[in-house]
């Protein structure tokens, strides 16, 4: 709880940019696993995309093996069919490839006879979709996705810059691959609800990334003459400043989606909800991760080759090196030369009188030197330096060291008659 409190009070900072190679490795492993699953395992396409027929009828104590035997009896390959036993409604849901009208009628009669369905016309629901219609839906979905990505790329290039748009598009593709890869690994059917959910999470992922990039732009504005932070440091600060907002937004979005997935589809058995809920749940989590750990560090790598960013980083490093040398000189001067003023150049500092000697090298008495106890620069005898204000005698009242006692107190230049 203390860590969460520090995070919400902005007392905790994460080095997102400095550890970007670690995040790249994590993203690379996720993308590789998901891509291999999509290539070798494939997807379980719903009837809307693959075409075919769906039969749903009461089970009445029947088994899945009985359904498979009836499919084989009517010349239907069971490897291309999906048989599901819905426990909550005690029904079978059988999805087959595209059938002729004669095959559909014969299979409906066999289901009614073997599973004791009293009223086949009402109790057996049959839905048929042609393969051409499914392919049309698939192509339209792909076209809509491409148009969406192009429009977003153009908008981000105008609103920010093309490198920010490229980083946002890379994060978007990252989220697409991860979401569809999880669908392939889990084996859920890809339905029109899945397409709707994917488009929804793409918008959410872009929203989170745009919020972070807008803060990055604010932090890096006017840095051409600054020497306080490098571009990577300013970007990392922007990430930490928007971290709490991103986590709050993601958490609020994940709670109802998790309810749909785990309560609605898992506990209540509402199978139609799982297609929508799984894509949204995985997409929101992946979008939050990519905005913080992938898109912004990638932006730093894209920007680091720009001349302005190179000049800024070099200027900041020079300023820090100069400050470090000045601090080191100050520390060494304070420890080894106590007579010199702090911050003064040791080569030009005027040494103080040696307290153990009776006279200085120039023949003057050490008592005539102003500032001997305070460590100030030595002032020549007779100079009007305002010594009276610092505890010394005025120059007009000092005794000349070479005068005879008889000459003391007599004005200079006048002879006694």
PDB file of C-alpha atoms in Angstrom, residues 43-199:
ATOM      1  CA  UNK A  43      -8.421 -19.335 -35.852  1.00  0.00           C
ATOM      2  CA  UNK A  44     -11.771 -20.839 -35.065  1.00  0.00           C
ATOM      3  CA  UNK A  45     -13.859 -18.775 -37.460  1.00  0.00           C
ATOM      4  CA  UNK A  46     -17.514 -18.287 -36.713  1.00  0.00           C
ATOM      5  CA  UNK A  47     -20.220 -19.159 -39.178  1.00  0.00           C
ATOM      6  CA  UNK A  48     -20.445 -15.536 -40.279  1.00  0.00           C
ATOM      7  CA  UNK A  49     -16.913 -15.747 -41.710  1.00  0.00           C
ATOM      8  CA  UNK A  50     -16.521 -19.352 -42.752  1.00  0.00           C
ATOM      9  CA  UNK A  51     -20.111 -20.038 -43.858  1.00  0.00           C
ATOM     10  CA  UNK A  52     -22.101 -23.144 -42.994  1.00  0.00           C
ATOM     11  CA  UNK A  53     -25.065 -24.215 -40.888  1.00  0.00           C
ATOM     12  CA  UNK A  54     -25.795 -24.063 -37.159  1.00  0.00           C
ATOM     13  CA  UNK A  55     -28.273 -26.375 -35.391  1.00  0.00           C
ATOM     14  CA  UNK A  56     -29.355 -25.752 -31.812  1.00  0.00           C
ATOM     15  CA  UNK A  57     -31.761 -28.186 -30.115  1.00  0.00           C
ATOM     16  CA  UNK A  58     -32.491 -29.773 -26.693  1.00  0.00           C
ATOM     17  CA  UNK A  59     -30.092 -32.496 -25.635  1.00  0.00           C
ATOM     18  CA  UNK A  60     -32.680 -34.579 -23.688  1.00  0.00           C
ATOM     19  CA  UNK A  61     -29.951 -36.752 -22.172  1.00  0.00           C
ATOM     20  CA  UNK A  62     -28.050 -37.271 -25.436  1.00  0.00           C
ATOM     21  CA  UNK A  63     -24.266 -37.337 -25.819  1.00  0.00           C
ATOM     22  CA  UNK A  64     -21.745 -35.669 -28.099  1.00  0.00           C
ATOM     23  CA  UNK A  65     -20.849 -39.062 -29.577  1.00  0.00           C
ATOM     24  CA  UNK A  66     -24.428 -39.492 -30.785  1.00  0.00           C
ATOM     25  CA  UNK A  67     -24.240 -36.148 -32.574  1.00  0.00           C
ATOM     26  CA  UNK A  68     -20.959 -37.127 -34.255  1.00  0.00           C
ATOM     27  CA  UNK A  69     -22.444 -40.405 -35.474  1.00  0.00           C
ATOM     28  CA  UNK A  70     -25.407 -38.607 -37.002  1.00  0.00           C
ATOM     29  CA  UNK A  71     -23.064 -36.180 -38.790  1.00  0.00           C
ATOM     30  CA  UNK A  72     -21.055 -39.060 -40.233  1.00  0.00           C
ATOM     31  CA  UNK A  73     -24.260 -40.820 -41.288  1.00  0.00           C
ATOM     32  CA  UNK A  74     -25.226 -37.782 -43.390  1.00  0.00           C
ATOM     33  CA  UNK A  75     -21.784 -37.555 -45.023  1.00  0.00           C
ATOM     34  CA  UNK A  76     -20.505 -34.567 -42.992  1.00  0.00           C
ATOM     35  CA  UNK A  77     -16.868 -34.492 -41.915  1.00  0.00           C
ATOM     36  CA  UNK A  78     -16.742 -34.243 -38.119  1.00  0.00           C
ATOM     37  CA  UNK A  79     -13.276 -32.630 -38.229  1.00  0.00           C
ATOM     38  CA  UNK A  80     -14.837 -29.585 -39.914  1.00  0.00           C
ATOM     39  CA  UNK A  81     -17.754 -29.466 -37.469  1.00  0.00           C
ATOM     40  CA  UNK A  82     -18.011 -28.051 -33.968  1.00  0.00           C
ATOM     41  CA  UNK A  83     -20.280 -29.684 -31.390  1.00  0.00           C
ATOM     42  CA  UNK A  84     -20.925 -27.838 -28.127  1.00  0.00           C
ATOM     43  CA  UNK A  85     -23.024 -28.990 -25.201  1.00  0.00           C
ATOM     44  CA  UNK A  86     -24.496 -25.953 -23.443  1.00  0.00           C
ATOM     45  CA  UNK A  87     -24.821 -26.979 -19.808  1.00  0.00           C
ATOM     46  CA  UNK A  88     -26.918 -24.027 -18.662  1.00  0.00           C
ATOM     47  CA  UNK A  89     -29.632 -24.465 -21.286  1.00  0.00           C
ATOM     48  CA  UNK A  90     -29.137 -28.239 -21.704  1.00  0.00           C
ATOM     49  CA  UNK A  91     -28.890 -27.926 -25.443  1.00  0.00           C
ATOM     50  CA  UNK A  92     -26.541 -28.889 -28.258  1.00  0.00           C
ATOM     51  CA  UNK A  93     -25.067 -26.362 -30.643  1.00  0.00           C
ATOM     52  CA  UNK A  94     -23.749 -27.978 -33.813  1.00  0.00           C
ATOM     53  CA  UNK A  95     -21.865 -25.983 -36.440  1.00  0.00           C
ATOM     54  CA  UNK A  96     -21.224 -27.667 -39.779  1.00  0.00           C
ATOM     55  CA  UNK A  97     -19.724 -26.656 -43.120  1.00  0.00           C
ATOM     56  CA  UNK A  98     -21.990 -25.408 -45.893  1.00  0.00           C
ATOM     57  CA  UNK A  99     -24.800 -27.896 -46.558  1.00  0.00           C
ATOM     58  CA  UNK A 100     -27.322 -28.372 -49.315  1.00  0.00           C
ATOM     59  CA  UNK A 101     -31.013 -27.970 -48.612  1.00  0.00           C
ATOM     60  CA  UNK A 102     -31.492 -31.772 -48.709  1.00  0.00           C
ATOM     61  CA  UNK A 103     -28.662 -32.332 -46.189  1.00  0.00           C
ATOM     62  CA  UNK A 104     -30.070 -29.659 -43.885  1.00  0.00           C
ATOM     63  CA  UNK A 105     -33.559 -31.218 -43.865  1.00  0.00           C
ATOM     64  CA  UNK A 106     -32.246 -34.748 -43.367  1.00  0.00           C
ATOM     65  CA  UNK A 107     -29.996 -33.727 -40.478  1.00  0.00           C
ATOM     66  CA  UNK A 108     -32.816 -31.819 -38.816  1.00  0.00           C
ATOM     67  CA  UNK A 109     -35.069 -34.909 -38.961  1.00  0.00           C
ATOM     68  CA  UNK A 110     -32.342 -37.175 -37.515  1.00  0.00           C
ATOM     69  CA  UNK A 111     -31.760 -34.771 -34.611  1.00  0.00           C
ATOM     70  CA  UNK A 112     -35.504 -34.670 -33.881  1.00  0.00           C
ATOM     71  CA  UNK A 113     -35.809 -38.481 -33.964  1.00  0.00           C
ATOM     72  CA  UNK A 114     -32.693 -39.447 -31.960  1.00  0.00           C
ATOM     73  CA  UNK A 115     -33.025 -36.728 -29.298  1.00  0.00           C
ATOM     74  CA  UNK A 116     -36.801 -36.987 -28.902  1.00  0.00           C
ATOM     75  CA  UNK A 117     -37.651 -33.463 -29.975  1.00  0.00           C
ATOM     76  CA  UNK A 118     -41.445 -33.179 -29.956  1.00  0.00           C
ATOM     77  CA  UNK A 119     -41.767 -30.099 -32.162  1.00  0.00           C
ATOM     78  CA  UNK A 120     -38.809 -29.944 -34.601  1.00  0.00           C
ATOM     79  CA  UNK A 121     -39.922 -26.789 -36.383  1.00  0.00           C
ATOM     80  CA  UNK A 122     -39.929 -24.768 -33.151  1.00  0.00           C
ATOM     81  CA  UNK A 123     -37.411 -26.557 -30.914  1.00  0.00           C
ATOM     82  CA  UNK A 124     -34.653 -26.981 -33.510  1.00  0.00           C
ATOM     83  CA  UNK A 125     -33.186 -23.637 -34.577  1.00  0.00           C
ATOM     84  CA  UNK A 126     -31.372 -23.748 -37.921  1.00  0.00           C
ATOM     85  CA  UNK A 127     -29.185 -20.935 -39.291  1.00  0.00           C
ATOM     86  CA  UNK A 128     -27.408 -21.155 -42.630  1.00  0.00           C
ATOM     87  CA  UNK A 129     -24.831 -18.769 -44.060  1.00  0.00           C
ATOM     88  CA  UNK A 130     -23.254 -19.091 -47.495  1.00  0.00           C
ATOM     89  CA  UNK A 131     -19.506 -19.125 -47.869  1.00  0.00           C
ATOM     90  CA  UNK A 132     -19.569 -16.202 -50.278  1.00  0.00           C
ATOM     91  CA  UNK A 133     -21.339 -14.037 -47.702  1.00  0.00           C
ATOM     92  CA  UNK A 134     -18.728 -14.947 -45.078  1.00  0.00           C
ATOM     93  CA  UNK A 135     -15.835 -14.048 -47.366  1.00  0.00           C
ATOM     94  CA  UNK A 136     -17.496 -10.731 -48.164  1.00  0.00           C
ATOM     95  CA  UNK A 137     -17.794  -9.925 -44.465  1.00  0.00           C
ATOM     96  CA  UNK A 138     -14.114 -10.826 -43.958  1.00  0.00           C
ATOM     97  CA  UNK A 139     -12.909  -8.601 -46.801  1.00  0.00           C
ATOM     98  CA  UNK A 140     -15.066  -5.707 -45.598  1.00  0.00           C
ATOM     99  CA  UNK A 141     -13.665  -6.031 -42.094  1.00  0.00           C
ATOM    100  CA  UNK A 142     -10.092  -5.946 -43.419  1.00  0.00           C
ATOM    101  CA  UNK A 143     -10.847  -2.935 -45.603  1.00  0.00           C
ATOM    102  CA  UNK A 144     -12.379  -1.075 -42.682  1.00  0.00           C
ATOM    103  CA  UNK A 145      -9.305  -1.802 -40.555  1.00  0.00           C
ATOM    104  CA  UNK A 146      -6.912  -0.533 -43.232  1.00  0.00           C
ATOM    105  CA  UNK A 147      -8.914   2.669 -43.734  1.00  0.00           C
ATOM    106  CA  UNK A 148      -8.974   3.198 -39.971  1.00  0.00           C
ATOM    107  CA  UNK A 149      -5.189   2.835 -39.678  1.00  0.00           C
ATOM    108  CA  UNK A 150      -4.500   5.177 -42.601  1.00  0.00           C
ATOM    109  CA  UNK A 151      -6.786   7.908 -41.259  1.00  0.00           C
ATOM    110  CA  UNK A 152      -5.261   7.652 -37.805  1.00  0.00           C
ATOM    111  CA  UNK A 153      -1.749   7.848 -39.268  1.00  0.00           C
ATOM    112  CA  UNK A 154      -2.625  11.013 -41.177  1.00  0.00           C
ATOM    113  CA  UNK A 155      -4.253  12.644 -38.152  1.00  0.00           C
ATOM    114  CA  UNK A 156      -1.340  11.897 -35.811  1.00  0.00           C
ATOM    115  CA  UNK A 157       1.178  13.154 -38.383  1.00  0.00           C
ATOM    116  CA  UNK A 158      -0.693  16.478 -38.615  1.00  0.00           C
ATOM    117  CA  UNK A 159      -1.449  16.765 -34.906  1.00  0.00           C
ATOM    118  CA  UNK A 160       2.024  15.786 -33.677  1.00  0.00           C
ATOM    119  CA  UNK A 161       4.727  14.599 -36.088  1.00  0.00           C
ATOM    120  CA  UNK A 162       5.333  11.605 -38.291  1.00  0.00           C
ATOM    121  CA  UNK A 163       7.681   9.894 -35.834  1.00  0.00           C
ATOM    122  CA  UNK A 164       5.051  10.004 -33.112  1.00  0.00           C
ATOM    123  CA  UNK A 165       2.531   8.648 -35.625  1.00  0.00           C
ATOM    124  CA  UNK A 166       4.917   5.825 -36.551  1.00  0.00           C
ATOM    125  CA  UNK A 167       5.449   4.913 -32.884  1.00  0.00           C
ATOM    126  CA  UNK A 168       1.685   4.946 -32.264  1.00  0.00           C
ATOM    127  CA  UNK A 169       1.060   2.729 -35.306  1.00  0.00           C
ATOM    128  CA  UNK A 170       3.726   0.276 -34.122  1.00  0.00           C
ATOM    129  CA  UNK A 171       2.009   0.080 -30.730  1.00  0.00           C
ATOM    130  CA  UNK A 172      -1.340  -0.408 -32.471  1.00  0.00           C
ATOM    131  CA  UNK A 173      -0.016  -3.309 -34.549  1.00  0.00           C
ATOM    132  CA  UNK A 174       1.514  -4.716 -31.360  1.00  0.00           C
ATOM    133  CA  UNK A 175      -1.926  -4.698 -29.699  1.00  0.00           C
ATOM    134  CA  UNK A 176      -3.581  -6.265 -32.755  1.00  0.00           C
ATOM    135  CA  UNK A 177      -1.123  -9.161 -32.888  1.00  0.00           C
ATOM    136  CA  UNK A 178      -1.345  -9.833 -29.158  1.00  0.00           C
ATOM    137  CA  UNK A 179      -5.164  -9.735 -29.112  1.00  0.00           C
ATOM    138  CA  UNK A 180      -5.611 -11.979 -32.142  1.00  0.00           C
ATOM    139  CA  UNK A 181      -2.836 -14.282 -30.918  1.00  0.00           C
ATOM    140  CA  UNK A 182      -4.666 -14.803 -27.623  1.00  0.00           C
ATOM    141  CA  UNK A 183      -7.820 -15.623 -29.614  1.00  0.00           C
ATOM    142  CA  UNK A 184      -5.843 -18.231 -31.515  1.00  0.00           C
ATOM    143  CA  UNK A 185      -4.306 -19.709 -28.365  1.00  0.00           C
ATOM    144  CA  UNK A 186      -7.592 -19.882 -26.445  1.00  0.00           C
ATOM    145  CA  UNK A 187      -9.601 -21.136 -29.423  1.00  0.00           C
ATOM    146  CA  UNK A 188     -12.562 -18.738 -29.140  1.00  0.00           C
ATOM    147  CA  UNK A 189     -14.623 -18.229 -32.263  1.00  0.00           C
ATOM    148  CA  UNK A 190     -13.977 -15.137 -34.325  1.00  0.00           C
ATOM    149  CA  UNK A 191     -17.359 -13.519 -34.874  1.00  0.00           C
ATOM    150  CA  UNK A 192     -18.589 -10.035 -35.868  1.00  0.00           C
ATOM    151  CA  UNK A 193     -18.597  -9.248 -32.142  1.00  0.00           C
ATOM    152  CA  UNK A 194     -14.878  -9.907 -32.161  1.00  0.00           C
ATOM    153  CA  UNK A 195     -14.346  -7.400 -34.974  1.00  0.00           C
ATOM    154  CA  UNK A 196     -16.337  -4.776 -33.082  1.00  0.00           C
ATOM    155  CA  UNK A 197     -14.312  -5.401 -29.927  1.00  0.00           C
ATOM    156  CA  UNK A 198     -11.007  -5.143 -31.819  1.00  0.00           C
ATOM    157  CA  UNK A 199     -11.977  -1.801 -33.335  1.00  0.00           C
TER     158      UNK A 199
END
